[in-house]
Amino acid sequence: MTNRIAVTPRSLSQGGHPALAALEAAGYDLLFPTPGRQPTREEQLRFLPSCVGYLAGVEPITREVLAAAPGLKVISRNGVGVDSVDLTAAAERGVAVETAAGANAQGVAELAIALMLAGLRHIPPQDAALKADRWQRIRGREVAGRTLGVVGCGQIGRRVVRLGLGLGMSVRAFDAFPDPEFTPAGDFSYTTMDDLLARADAVTLHCPPAERPLIDKAAVAAMRPGAHLVNTARASLVDDGAVLDALEDGRLIGYATDVYDQEPPEPQELFHHPRVITTPHIGGYTGESVERATRAAVENLLRVLTVPS
């Protein structure tokens, strides 16, 4: 019987993380099939048939891939998202799908706030100008006394709320299932999506993907003129064309994103816009987040794999 576990997250692509030693101590052989990058479908079809476990990154795991891996018992993500996994196919084949809930929440929350501040103070273009030997000063905005809109108030969103309150902001949150027990000190309240868009000087997204973009042409039109938008959740939440139009006509002062439909993304006009900040999916890419996520993913693998059949 196979005892191999494939490890594909880019943060673990070279091995060496102490938590992985627990898998080897339990008798499993670790396979690092595509160091430094996501595996393709063709590569998954080659390495997964020999695996009992899959410590997976954000690559798609399709019905076809699962069908080619009859011995696979568990997929363990080193993050919280499972929209890249065909959950129906996994359930049909009896493959457990586990996540590292909350492991990267602080890292993503801090990045969202950093992107908001960088956008409102126009840090990237001024840095670029000085590096090009140009003295360019752009008047920015302070956040104290302004309103932050947080869409999605789960583990990440709640941290963003607290960070925003700590900066002296008023915070309004929209969540499909608001928790009445979440009552942080400061000017905070839940509200409707329409009210949030109309009030917020900055909007940050921390919700799961939907069937259609949450921030589409109508949503952008409903936003407060001069607002700043941050997306560290899912690329599919935002209609890129609507955002580009809003940047061009001045309704949006800026946009920042850490997430893309594919990684690395294809070049597009939006990402080259002077008021757009792009980061290469680094929300959870901190030493602390990687540590928490890896340990949680390994613990989930061992828990599932050591349950008697």
PDB file of C-alpha atoms in Angstrom:
ATOM      1  CA  MET A   1       0.000   0.000   0.000  1.00  0.00           C
ATOM      2  CA  THR A   2       1.258   3.478  -0.851  1.00  0.00           C
ATOM      3  CA  ASN A   3       2.573   5.691   1.932  1.00  0.00           C
ATOM      4  CA  ARG A   4       3.489   8.745  -0.130  1.00  0.00           C
ATOM      5  CA  ILE A   5       2.311  12.279   0.579  1.00  0.00           C
ATOM      6  CA  ALA A   6       2.625  14.982  -2.088  1.00  0.00           C
ATOM      7  CA  VAL A   7       3.577  18.455  -0.834  1.00  0.00           C
ATOM      8  CA  THR A   8       2.918  21.287  -3.298  1.00  0.00           C
ATOM      9  CA  PRO A   9       2.514  24.659  -1.462  1.00  0.00           C
ATOM     10  CA  ARG A  10       5.177  27.005  -2.769  1.00  0.00           C
ATOM     11  CA  SER A  11       6.117  28.016   0.768  1.00  0.00           C
ATOM     12  CA  LEU A  12       7.071  24.376   1.417  1.00  0.00           C
ATOM     13  CA  SER A  13       8.428  23.478  -1.986  1.00  0.00           C
ATOM     14  CA  GLN A  14      11.973  22.878  -0.779  1.00  0.00           C
ATOM     15  CA  GLY A  15      10.970  20.855   2.278  1.00  0.00           C
ATOM     16  CA  GLY A  16      12.881  21.427   5.472  1.00  0.00           C
ATOM     17  CA  HIS A  17       9.996  22.663   7.592  1.00  0.00           C
ATOM     18  CA  PRO A  18      10.198  21.024  11.033  1.00  0.00           C
ATOM     19  CA  ALA A  19       6.488  20.135  11.019  1.00  0.00           C
ATOM     20  CA  LEU A  20       6.986  17.933   7.951  1.00  0.00           C
ATOM     21  CA  ALA A  21       9.306  15.723   9.983  1.00  0.00           C
ATOM     22  CA  ALA A  22       6.250  14.466  11.858  1.00  0.00           C
ATOM     23  CA  LEU A  23       4.980  12.915   8.631  1.00  0.00           C
ATOM     24  CA  GLU A  24       8.284  11.176   8.003  1.00  0.00           C
ATOM     25  CA  ALA A  25       8.411   9.999  11.613  1.00  0.00           C
ATOM     26  CA  ALA A  26       4.982   8.454  11.083  1.00  0.00           C
ATOM     27  CA  GLY A  27       6.364   6.438   8.167  1.00  0.00           C
ATOM     28  CA  TYR A  28       5.315   8.517   5.195  1.00  0.00           C
ATOM     29  CA  ASP A  29       7.510   9.373   2.217  1.00  0.00           C
ATOM     30  CA  LEU A  30       7.284  13.011   1.142  1.00  0.00           C
ATOM     31  CA  LEU A  31       7.166  13.990  -2.514  1.00  0.00           C
ATOM     32  CA  PHE A  32       7.866  17.550  -3.680  1.00  0.00           C
ATOM     33  CA  PRO A  33       6.853  17.219  -7.345  1.00  0.00           C
ATOM     34  CA  THR A  34       7.026  20.861  -8.513  1.00  0.00           C
ATOM     35  CA  PRO A  35       9.380  22.931  -6.333  1.00  0.00           C
ATOM     36  CA  GLY A  36       8.613  26.633  -6.396  1.00  0.00           C
ATOM     37  CA  ARG A  37       5.464  26.512  -8.517  1.00  0.00           C
ATOM     38  CA  GLN A  38       1.975  25.075  -8.725  1.00  0.00           C
ATOM     39  CA  PRO A  39       1.640  21.676 -10.388  1.00  0.00           C
ATOM     40  CA  THR A  40      -0.197  21.444 -13.683  1.00  0.00           C
ATOM     41  CA  ARG A  41      -3.061  19.044 -14.290  1.00  0.00           C
ATOM     42  CA  GLU A  42      -0.728  16.763 -16.250  1.00  0.00           C
ATOM     43  CA  GLU A  43       1.758  16.692 -13.365  1.00  0.00           C
ATOM     44  CA  GLN A  44      -0.990  15.938 -10.851  1.00  0.00           C
ATOM     45  CA  LEU A  45      -2.087  13.010 -13.001  1.00  0.00           C
ATOM     46  CA  ARG A  46       1.448  11.659 -12.849  1.00  0.00           C
ATOM     47  CA  PHE A  47       2.230  11.978  -9.137  1.00  0.00           C
ATOM     48  CA  LEU A  48      -1.096  11.633  -7.328  1.00  0.00           C
ATOM     49  CA  PRO A  49      -1.866   7.998  -8.269  1.00  0.00           C
ATOM     50  CA  SER A  50       0.975   6.934  -5.952  1.00  0.00           C
ATOM     51  CA  CYS A  51      -0.145   9.112  -3.026  1.00  0.00           C
ATOM     52  CA  VAL A  52      -2.293   8.497   0.021  1.00  0.00           C
ATOM     53  CA  GLY A  53      -2.141  12.139   1.164  1.00  0.00           C
ATOM     54  CA  TYR A  54      -1.943  15.527  -0.530  1.00  0.00           C
ATOM     55  CA  LEU A  55      -0.662  18.598   1.324  1.00  0.00           C
ATOM     56  CA  ALA A  56      -1.980  21.002  -1.277  1.00  0.00           C
ATOM     57  CA  GLY A  57      -1.545  24.608  -2.265  1.00  0.00           C
ATOM     58  CA  VAL A  58      -4.075  26.642  -4.231  1.00  0.00           C
ATOM     59  CA  GLU A  59      -3.863  24.613  -7.449  1.00  0.00           C
ATOM     60  CA  PRO A  60      -7.150  23.240  -8.876  1.00  0.00           C
ATOM     61  CA  ILE A  61      -7.931  19.665  -7.830  1.00  0.00           C
ATOM     62  CA  THR A  62     -10.513  18.455 -10.325  1.00  0.00           C
ATOM     63  CA  ARG A  63     -12.750  15.419 -10.674  1.00  0.00           C
ATOM     64  CA  GLU A  64     -10.388  14.065 -13.330  1.00  0.00           C
ATOM     65  CA  VAL A  65      -7.391  14.385 -11.029  1.00  0.00           C
ATOM     66  CA  LEU A  66      -9.219  12.721  -8.138  1.00  0.00           C
ATOM     67  CA  ALA A  67     -10.380   9.851 -10.360  1.00  0.00           C
ATOM     68  CA  ALA A  68      -6.744   9.128 -11.207  1.00  0.00           C
ATOM     69  CA  ALA A  69      -5.814   8.755  -7.516  1.00  0.00           C
ATOM     70  CA  PRO A  70      -7.712   5.732  -6.147  1.00  0.00           C
ATOM     71  CA  GLY A  71      -5.490   5.487  -3.068  1.00  0.00           C
ATOM     72  CA  LEU A  72      -5.860   9.111  -2.018  1.00  0.00           C
ATOM     73  CA  LYS A  73      -7.480   9.480   1.409  1.00  0.00           C
ATOM     74  CA  VAL A  74      -7.042  13.133   2.312  1.00  0.00           C
ATOM     75  CA  ILE A  75      -6.351  16.560   0.836  1.00  0.00           C
ATOM     76  CA  SER A  76      -5.009  18.933   3.461  1.00  0.00           C
ATOM     77  CA  ARG A  77      -4.832  22.617   2.497  1.00  0.00           C
ATOM     78  CA  ASN A  78      -2.330  24.878   4.227  1.00  0.00           C
ATOM     79  CA  GLY A  79      -4.941  27.634   4.077  1.00  0.00           C
ATOM     80  CA  VAL A  80      -8.675  28.090   4.392  1.00  0.00           C
ATOM     81  CA  GLY A  81      -9.912  28.176   0.792  1.00  0.00           C
ATOM     82  CA  VAL A  82     -11.325  25.038  -0.817  1.00  0.00           C
ATOM     83  CA  ASP A  83     -12.954  26.588  -3.896  1.00  0.00           C
ATOM     84  CA  SER A  84     -10.136  25.107  -6.006  1.00  0.00           C
ATOM     85  CA  VAL A  85     -11.144  21.580  -4.933  1.00  0.00           C
ATOM     86  CA  ASP A  86     -14.032  19.646  -6.501  1.00  0.00           C
ATOM     87  CA  LEU A  87     -15.680  18.912  -3.161  1.00  0.00           C
ATOM     88  CA  THR A  88     -18.480  16.853  -4.700  1.00  0.00           C
ATOM     89  CA  ALA A  89     -16.018  14.548  -6.444  1.00  0.00           C
ATOM     90  CA  ALA A  90     -13.919  14.270  -3.294  1.00  0.00           C
ATOM     91  CA  ALA A  91     -16.961  13.308  -1.205  1.00  0.00           C
ATOM     92  CA  GLU A  92     -18.013  10.724  -3.771  1.00  0.00           C
ATOM     93  CA  ARG A  93     -14.594   9.100  -3.583  1.00  0.00           C
ATOM     94  CA  GLY A  94     -14.382   9.292   0.199  1.00  0.00           C
ATOM     95  CA  VAL A  95     -11.491  11.755   0.139  1.00  0.00           C
ATOM     96  CA  ALA A  96     -11.417  14.008   3.204  1.00  0.00           C
ATOM     97  CA  VAL A  97     -10.747  17.706   2.543  1.00  0.00           C
ATOM     98  CA  GLU A  98      -9.166  19.549   5.481  1.00  0.00           C
ATOM     99  CA  THR A  99      -8.201  23.192   5.955  1.00  0.00           C
ATOM    100  CA  ALA A 100      -5.941  25.161   8.289  1.00  0.00           C
ATOM    101  CA  ALA A 101      -8.714  27.392   9.591  1.00  0.00           C
ATOM    102  CA  GLY A 102      -7.499  30.753  10.843  1.00  0.00           C
ATOM    103  CA  ALA A 103      -3.821  29.994  10.352  1.00  0.00           C
ATOM    104  CA  ASN A 104      -3.146  32.915   7.999  1.00  0.00           C
ATOM    105  CA  ALA A 105      -5.839  35.274   9.323  1.00  0.00           C
ATOM    106  CA  GLN A 106      -3.483  37.740  11.008  1.00  0.00           C
ATOM    107  CA  GLY A 107      -1.125  37.903   8.039  1.00  0.00           C
ATOM    108  CA  VAL A 108      -3.943  38.567   5.564  1.00  0.00           C
ATOM    109  CA  ALA A 109      -5.569  41.143   7.849  1.00  0.00           C
ATOM    110  CA  GLU A 110      -2.318  43.049   8.267  1.00  0.00           C
ATOM    111  CA  LEU A 111      -1.712  43.040   4.505  1.00  0.00           C
ATOM    112  CA  ALA A 112      -5.212  44.394   3.847  1.00  0.00           C
ATOM    113  CA  ILE A 113      -4.562  47.319   6.177  1.00  0.00           C
ATOM    114  CA  ALA A 114      -1.084  47.857   4.708  1.00  0.00           C
ATOM    115  CA  LEU A 115      -2.527  47.989   1.181  1.00  0.00           C
ATOM    116  CA  MET A 116      -5.194  50.444   2.291  1.00  0.00           C
ATOM    117  CA  LEU A 117      -2.609  52.743   3.878  1.00  0.00           C
ATOM    118  CA  ALA A 118      -0.243  52.446   0.902  1.00  0.00           C
ATOM    119  CA  GLY A 119      -3.045  53.392  -1.458  1.00  0.00           C
ATOM    120  CA  LEU A 120      -4.395  56.307   0.529  1.00  0.00           C
ATOM    121  CA  ARG A 121      -0.871  57.733   0.945  1.00  0.00           C
ATOM    122  CA  HIS A 122       0.138  56.917  -2.663  1.00  0.00           C
ATOM    123  CA  ILE A 123       3.311  55.219  -1.480  1.00  0.00           C
ATOM    124  CA  PRO A 124       4.089  53.067  -4.577  1.00  0.00           C
ATOM    125  CA  PRO A 125       4.094  55.884  -7.172  1.00  0.00           C
ATOM    126  CA  GLN A 126       6.114  58.209  -4.953  1.00  0.00           C
ATOM    127  CA  ASP A 127       8.628  55.460  -4.252  1.00  0.00           C
ATOM    128  CA  ALA A 128       8.869  54.729  -7.987  1.00  0.00           C
ATOM    129  CA  ALA A 129       9.374  58.411  -8.775  1.00  0.00           C
ATOM    130  CA  LEU A 130      12.257  58.784  -6.329  1.00  0.00           C
ATOM    131  CA  LYS A 131      13.878  55.628  -7.683  1.00  0.00           C
ATOM    132  CA  ALA A 132      13.651  57.278 -11.108  1.00  0.00           C
ATOM    133  CA  ASP A 133      15.311  60.436  -9.692  1.00  0.00           C
ATOM    134  CA  ARG A 134      12.080  62.437  -9.752  1.00  0.00           C
ATOM    135  CA  TRP A 135      10.782  64.436  -6.779  1.00  0.00           C
ATOM    136  CA  GLN A 136       7.022  63.816  -6.840  1.00  0.00           C
ATOM    137  CA  ARG A 137       4.770  64.588  -3.870  1.00  0.00           C
ATOM    138  CA  ILE A 138       1.140  63.437  -3.932  1.00  0.00           C
ATOM    139  CA  ARG A 139      -1.227  64.649  -1.255  1.00  0.00           C
ATOM    140  CA  GLY A 140      -2.613  61.703   0.698  1.00  0.00           C
ATOM    141  CA  ARG A 141      -5.367  61.021   3.200  1.00  0.00           C
ATOM    142  CA  GLU A 142      -5.230  60.155   6.883  1.00  0.00           C
ATOM    143  CA  VAL A 143      -7.468  57.303   7.983  1.00  0.00           C
ATOM    144  CA  ALA A 144      -8.353  58.494  11.490  1.00  0.00           C
ATOM    145  CA  GLY A 145     -11.973  59.609  11.504  1.00  0.00           C
ATOM    146  CA  ARG A 146     -12.723  57.936   8.174  1.00  0.00           C
ATOM    147  CA  THR A 147     -14.956  54.916   7.599  1.00  0.00           C
ATOM    148  CA  LEU A 148     -13.672  51.437   6.782  1.00  0.00           C
ATOM    149  CA  GLY A 149     -16.075  48.967   5.183  1.00  0.00           C
ATOM    150  CA  VAL A 150     -15.310  45.295   5.869  1.00  0.00           C
ATOM    151  CA  VAL A 151     -17.136  42.800   3.656  1.00  0.00           C
ATOM    152  CA  GLY A 152     -17.071  39.425   5.402  1.00  0.00           C
ATOM    153  CA  CYS A 153     -16.568  39.300   9.133  1.00  0.00           C
ATOM    154  CA  GLY A 154     -14.996  35.905   9.725  1.00  0.00           C
ATOM    155  CA  GLN A 155     -11.603  35.286  11.298  1.00  0.00           C
ATOM    156  CA  ILE A 156      -9.789  37.604   8.882  1.00  0.00           C
ATOM    157  CA  GLY A 157     -12.474  40.255   8.724  1.00  0.00           C
ATOM    158  CA  ARG A 158     -12.672  40.517  12.510  1.00  0.00           C
ATOM    159  CA  ARG A 159      -8.966  41.169  12.722  1.00  0.00           C
ATOM    160  CA  VAL A 160      -9.291  43.866  10.062  1.00  0.00           C
ATOM    161  CA  VAL A 161     -12.118  45.433  12.072  1.00  0.00           C
ATOM    162  CA  ARG A 162      -9.952  45.616  15.186  1.00  0.00           C
ATOM    163  CA  LEU A 163      -6.976  46.998  13.267  1.00  0.00           C
ATOM    164  CA  GLY A 164      -9.159  49.664  11.676  1.00  0.00           C
ATOM    165  CA  LEU A 165     -10.611  50.649  15.031  1.00  0.00           C
ATOM    166  CA  GLY A 166      -7.082  50.838  16.414  1.00  0.00           C
ATOM    167  CA  LEU A 167      -6.251  53.399  13.723  1.00  0.00           C
ATOM    168  CA  GLY A 168      -9.140  55.576  14.850  1.00  0.00           C
ATOM    169  CA  MET A 169     -11.513  54.611  12.042  1.00  0.00           C
ATOM    170  CA  SER A 170     -15.236  54.031  12.163  1.00  0.00           C
ATOM    171  CA  VAL A 171     -15.858  50.491  10.909  1.00  0.00           C
ATOM    172  CA  ARG A 172     -18.967  49.126   9.238  1.00  0.00           C
ATOM    173  CA  ALA A 173     -19.176  45.435   8.381  1.00  0.00           C
ATOM    174  CA  PHE A 174     -21.417  43.354   6.178  1.00  0.00           C
ATOM    175  CA  ASP A 175     -21.718  39.623   6.716  1.00  0.00           C
ATOM    176  CA  ALA A 176     -24.315  37.170   5.462  1.00  0.00           C
ATOM    177  CA  PHE A 177     -24.547  35.735   8.976  1.00  0.00           C
ATOM    178  CA  PRO A 178     -23.490  38.493  11.405  1.00  0.00           C
ATOM    179  CA  ASP A 179     -22.386  37.361  14.842  1.00  0.00           C
ATOM    180  CA  PRO A 180     -24.129  39.462  17.492  1.00  0.00           C
ATOM    181  CA  GLU A 181     -21.487  38.450  20.023  1.00  0.00           C
ATOM    182  CA  PHE A 182     -18.748  40.216  18.052  1.00  0.00           C
ATOM    183  CA  THR A 183     -18.807  43.640  19.694  1.00  0.00           C
ATOM    184  CA  PRO A 184     -15.307  45.195  19.587  1.00  0.00           C
ATOM    185  CA  ALA A 185     -14.720  48.421  21.470  1.00  0.00           C
ATOM    186  CA  GLY A 186     -15.030  51.452  19.254  1.00  0.00           C
ATOM    187  CA  ASP A 187     -17.285  52.824  16.543  1.00  0.00           C
ATOM    188  CA  PHE A 188     -18.346  49.513  14.989  1.00  0.00           C
ATOM    189  CA  SER A 189     -21.605  48.112  13.701  1.00  0.00           C
ATOM    190  CA  TYR A 190     -22.967  45.673  11.160  1.00  0.00           C
ATOM    191  CA  THR A 191     -24.859  47.170   8.259  1.00  0.00           C
ATOM    192  CA  THR A 192     -26.236  46.352   4.829  1.00  0.00           C
ATOM    193  CA  MET A 193     -24.024  46.041   1.784  1.00  0.00           C
ATOM    194  CA  ASP A 194     -25.626  49.081   0.171  1.00  0.00           C
ATOM    195  CA  ASP A 195     -25.068  51.213   3.266  1.00  0.00           C
ATOM    196  CA  LEU A 196     -21.468  50.022   3.587  1.00  0.00           C
ATOM    197  CA  LEU A 197     -20.655  50.934  -0.006  1.00  0.00           C
ATOM    198  CA  ALA A 198     -22.253  54.352   0.345  1.00  0.00           C
ATOM    199  CA  ARG A 199     -20.426  55.206   3.599  1.00  0.00           C
ATOM    200  CA  ALA A 200     -16.960  53.684   3.347  1.00  0.00           C
ATOM    201  CA  ASP A 201     -13.842  55.625   2.409  1.00  0.00           C
ATOM    202  CA  ALA A 202     -12.095  52.263   2.016  1.00  0.00           C
ATOM    203  CA  VAL A 203     -13.662  48.865   1.342  1.00  0.00           C
ATOM    204  CA  THR A 204     -11.838  45.599   1.986  1.00  0.00           C
ATOM    205  CA  LEU A 205     -13.083  42.153   0.941  1.00  0.00           C
ATOM    206  CA  HIS A 206     -12.863  39.088   3.183  1.00  0.00           C
ATOM    207  CA  CYS A 207     -15.654  36.807   1.995  1.00  0.00           C
ATOM    208  CA  PRO A 208     -15.928  33.577  -0.014  1.00  0.00           C
ATOM    209  CA  PRO A 209     -16.463  33.642  -3.790  1.00  0.00           C
ATOM    210  CA  ALA A 210     -19.941  34.034  -5.241  1.00  0.00           C
ATOM    211  CA  GLU A 211     -21.535  32.989  -8.512  1.00  0.00           C
ATOM    212  CA  ARG A 212     -20.888  36.470  -9.918  1.00  0.00           C
ATOM    213  CA  PRO A 213     -18.607  39.324  -8.903  1.00  0.00           C
ATOM    214  CA  LEU A 214     -19.650  41.068  -5.704  1.00  0.00           C
ATOM    215  CA  ILE A 215     -17.995  44.304  -6.817  1.00  0.00           C
ATOM    216  CA  ASP A 216     -19.505  44.809 -10.256  1.00  0.00           C
ATOM    217  CA  LYS A 217     -20.503  47.907 -12.197  1.00  0.00           C
ATOM    218  CA  ALA A 218     -23.563  48.526  -9.993  1.00  0.00           C
ATOM    219  CA  ALA A 219     -21.601  48.078  -6.766  1.00  0.00           C
ATOM    220  CA  VAL A 220     -18.856  50.432  -7.923  1.00  0.00           C
ATOM    221  CA  ALA A 221     -21.483  53.027  -8.864  1.00  0.00           C
ATOM    222  CA  ALA A 222     -22.915  52.722  -5.337  1.00  0.00           C
ATOM    223  CA  MET A 223     -19.551  53.341  -3.667  1.00  0.00           C
ATOM    224  CA  ARG A 224     -18.657  56.642  -2.103  1.00  0.00           C
ATOM    225  CA  PRO A 225     -16.806  58.796  -4.655  1.00  0.00           C
ATOM    226  CA  GLY A 226     -13.068  58.670  -4.046  1.00  0.00           C
ATOM    227  CA  ALA A 227     -13.158  55.356  -2.170  1.00  0.00           C
ATOM    228  CA  HIS A 228     -10.296  52.863  -2.116  1.00  0.00           C
ATOM    229  CA  LEU A 229     -10.890  49.130  -2.702  1.00  0.00           C
ATOM    230  CA  VAL A 230      -8.772  46.269  -1.348  1.00  0.00           C
ATOM    231  CA  ASN A 231      -9.129  42.611  -2.316  1.00  0.00           C
ATOM    232  CA  THR A 232      -7.132  39.963  -0.445  1.00  0.00           C
ATOM    233  CA  ALA A 233      -9.897  37.344  -0.666  1.00  0.00           C
ATOM    234  CA  ARG A 234     -10.719  35.993  -4.145  1.00  0.00           C
ATOM    235  CA  ALA A 235     -10.159  37.420  -7.616  1.00  0.00           C
ATOM    236  CA  SER A 236     -13.662  36.381  -8.692  1.00  0.00           C
ATOM    237  CA  LEU A 237     -15.197  38.839  -6.211  1.00  0.00           C
ATOM    238  CA  VAL A 238     -14.209  41.793  -8.409  1.00  0.00           C
ATOM    239  CA  ASP A 239     -15.182  42.724 -11.961  1.00  0.00           C
ATOM    240  CA  ASP A 240     -11.842  43.998 -13.224  1.00  0.00           C
ATOM    241  CA  GLY A 241     -13.409  45.969 -16.073  1.00  0.00           C
ATOM    242  CA  ALA A 242     -15.780  47.809 -13.748  1.00  0.00           C
ATOM    243  CA  VAL A 243     -12.912  48.698 -11.413  1.00  0.00           C
ATOM    244  CA  LEU A 244     -10.740  49.935 -14.276  1.00  0.00           C
ATOM    245  CA  ASP A 245     -13.555  52.167 -15.530  1.00  0.00           C
ATOM    246  CA  ALA A 246     -14.063  53.551 -12.008  1.00  0.00           C
ATOM    247  CA  LEU A 247     -10.372  54.336 -11.694  1.00  0.00           C
ATOM    248  CA  GLU A 248     -10.413  56.134 -15.021  1.00  0.00           C
ATOM    249  CA  ASP A 249     -13.438  58.285 -14.198  1.00  0.00           C
ATOM    250  CA  GLY A 250     -12.236  59.016 -10.651  1.00  0.00           C
ATOM    251  CA  ARG A 251     -14.962  57.269  -8.654  1.00  0.00           C
ATOM    252  CA  LEU A 252     -12.286  55.001  -7.175  1.00  0.00           C
ATOM    253  CA  ILE A 253      -9.104  56.639  -5.927  1.00  0.00           C
ATOM    254  CA  GLY A 254      -7.283  53.330  -5.923  1.00  0.00           C
ATOM    255  CA  TYR A 255      -7.446  49.546  -5.968  1.00  0.00           C
ATOM    256  CA  ALA A 256      -5.145  46.972  -4.389  1.00  0.00           C
ATOM    257  CA  THR A 257      -5.225  43.225  -4.961  1.00  0.00           C
ATOM    258  CA  ASP A 258      -3.299  40.217  -3.735  1.00  0.00           C
ATOM    259  CA  VAL A 259      -5.385  37.601  -5.591  1.00  0.00           C
ATOM    260  CA  TYR A 260      -5.671  36.508  -9.212  1.00  0.00           C
ATOM    261  CA  ASP A 261      -7.624  34.086 -11.410  1.00  0.00           C
ATOM    262  CA  GLN A 262      -4.360  32.343 -12.211  1.00  0.00           C
ATOM    263  CA  GLU A 263      -0.880  32.614 -10.754  1.00  0.00           C
ATOM    264  CA  PRO A 264       1.110  34.292 -12.098  1.00  0.00           C
ATOM    265  CA  PRO A 265      -1.608  36.352 -13.837  1.00  0.00           C
ATOM    266  CA  GLU A 266      -1.669  37.221 -17.496  1.00  0.00           C
ATOM    267  CA  PRO A 267      -0.687  40.847 -18.165  1.00  0.00           C
ATOM    268  CA  GLN A 268      -3.698  43.165 -18.235  1.00  0.00           C
ATOM    269  CA  GLU A 269      -4.367  46.883 -18.313  1.00  0.00           C
ATOM    270  CA  LEU A 270      -5.794  47.020 -14.785  1.00  0.00           C
ATOM    271  CA  PHE A 271      -2.605  45.764 -13.139  1.00  0.00           C
ATOM    272  CA  HIS A 272      -0.537  48.434 -14.906  1.00  0.00           C
ATOM    273  CA  HIS A 273      -2.781  51.300 -13.870  1.00  0.00           C
ATOM    274  CA  PRO A 274      -0.848  53.896 -11.834  1.00  0.00           C
ATOM    275  CA  ARG A 275      -3.372  53.792  -8.976  1.00  0.00           C
ATOM    276  CA  VAL A 276      -3.407  50.012  -8.659  1.00  0.00           C
ATOM    277  CA  ILE A 277      -1.206  48.138  -6.179  1.00  0.00           C
ATOM    278  CA  THR A 278      -0.503  44.484  -6.881  1.00  0.00           C
ATOM    279  CA  THR A 279       1.162  41.930  -4.600  1.00  0.00           C
ATOM    280  CA  PRO A 280       1.882  38.287  -5.562  1.00  0.00           C
ATOM    281  CA  HIS A 281      -0.530  36.482  -3.202  1.00  0.00           C
ATOM    282  CA  ILE A 282       1.485  37.203  -0.068  1.00  0.00           C
ATOM    283  CA  GLY A 283      -1.349  37.611   2.432  1.00  0.00           C
ATOM    284  CA  GLY A 284      -0.490  34.418   4.271  1.00  0.00           C
ATOM    285  CA  TYR A 285       3.158  34.417   3.242  1.00  0.00           C
ATOM    286  CA  THR A 286       4.702  35.413   6.554  1.00  0.00           C
ATOM    287  CA  GLY A 287       6.933  33.301   8.739  1.00  0.00           C
ATOM    288  CA  GLU A 288       4.251  33.164  11.402  1.00  0.00           C
ATOM    289  CA  SER A 289       1.383  32.278   9.053  1.00  0.00           C
ATOM    290  CA  VAL A 290       3.389  29.615   7.230  1.00  0.00           C
ATOM    291  CA  GLU A 291       4.332  28.091  10.587  1.00  0.00           C
ATOM    292  CA  ARG A 292       0.736  27.935  11.836  1.00  0.00           C
ATOM    293  CA  ALA A 293      -0.665  26.719   8.516  1.00  0.00           C
ATOM    294  CA  THR A 294       1.954  24.012   8.029  1.00  0.00           C
ATOM    295  CA  ARG A 295       1.523  22.591  11.499  1.00  0.00           C
ATOM    296  CA  ALA A 296      -2.257  22.591  11.135  1.00  0.00           C
ATOM    297  CA  ALA A 297      -2.074  20.920   7.708  1.00  0.00           C
ATOM    298  CA  VAL A 298       0.279  18.221   9.009  1.00  0.00           C
ATOM    299  CA  GLU A 299      -1.895  17.582  12.060  1.00  0.00           C
ATOM    300  CA  ASN A 300      -4.937  17.213   9.796  1.00  0.00           C
ATOM    301  CA  LEU A 301      -3.109  14.737   7.556  1.00  0.00           C
ATOM    302  CA  LEU A 302      -2.007  12.589  10.476  1.00  0.00           C
ATOM    303  CA  ARG A 303      -5.436  12.694  12.103  1.00  0.00           C
ATOM    304  CA  VAL A 304      -7.190  11.422   8.982  1.00  0.00           C
ATOM    305  CA  LEU A 305      -4.549   8.952   7.898  1.00  0.00           C
ATOM    306  CA  THR A 306      -4.222   7.296  11.302  1.00  0.00           C
ATOM    307  CA  VAL A 307      -7.957   6.628  11.684  1.00  0.00           C
ATOM    308  CA  PRO A 308      -8.506   2.868  11.226  1.00  0.00           C
ATOM    309  CA  SER A 309     -10.245   1.995   7.972  1.00  0.00           C
TER     310      SER A 309
END
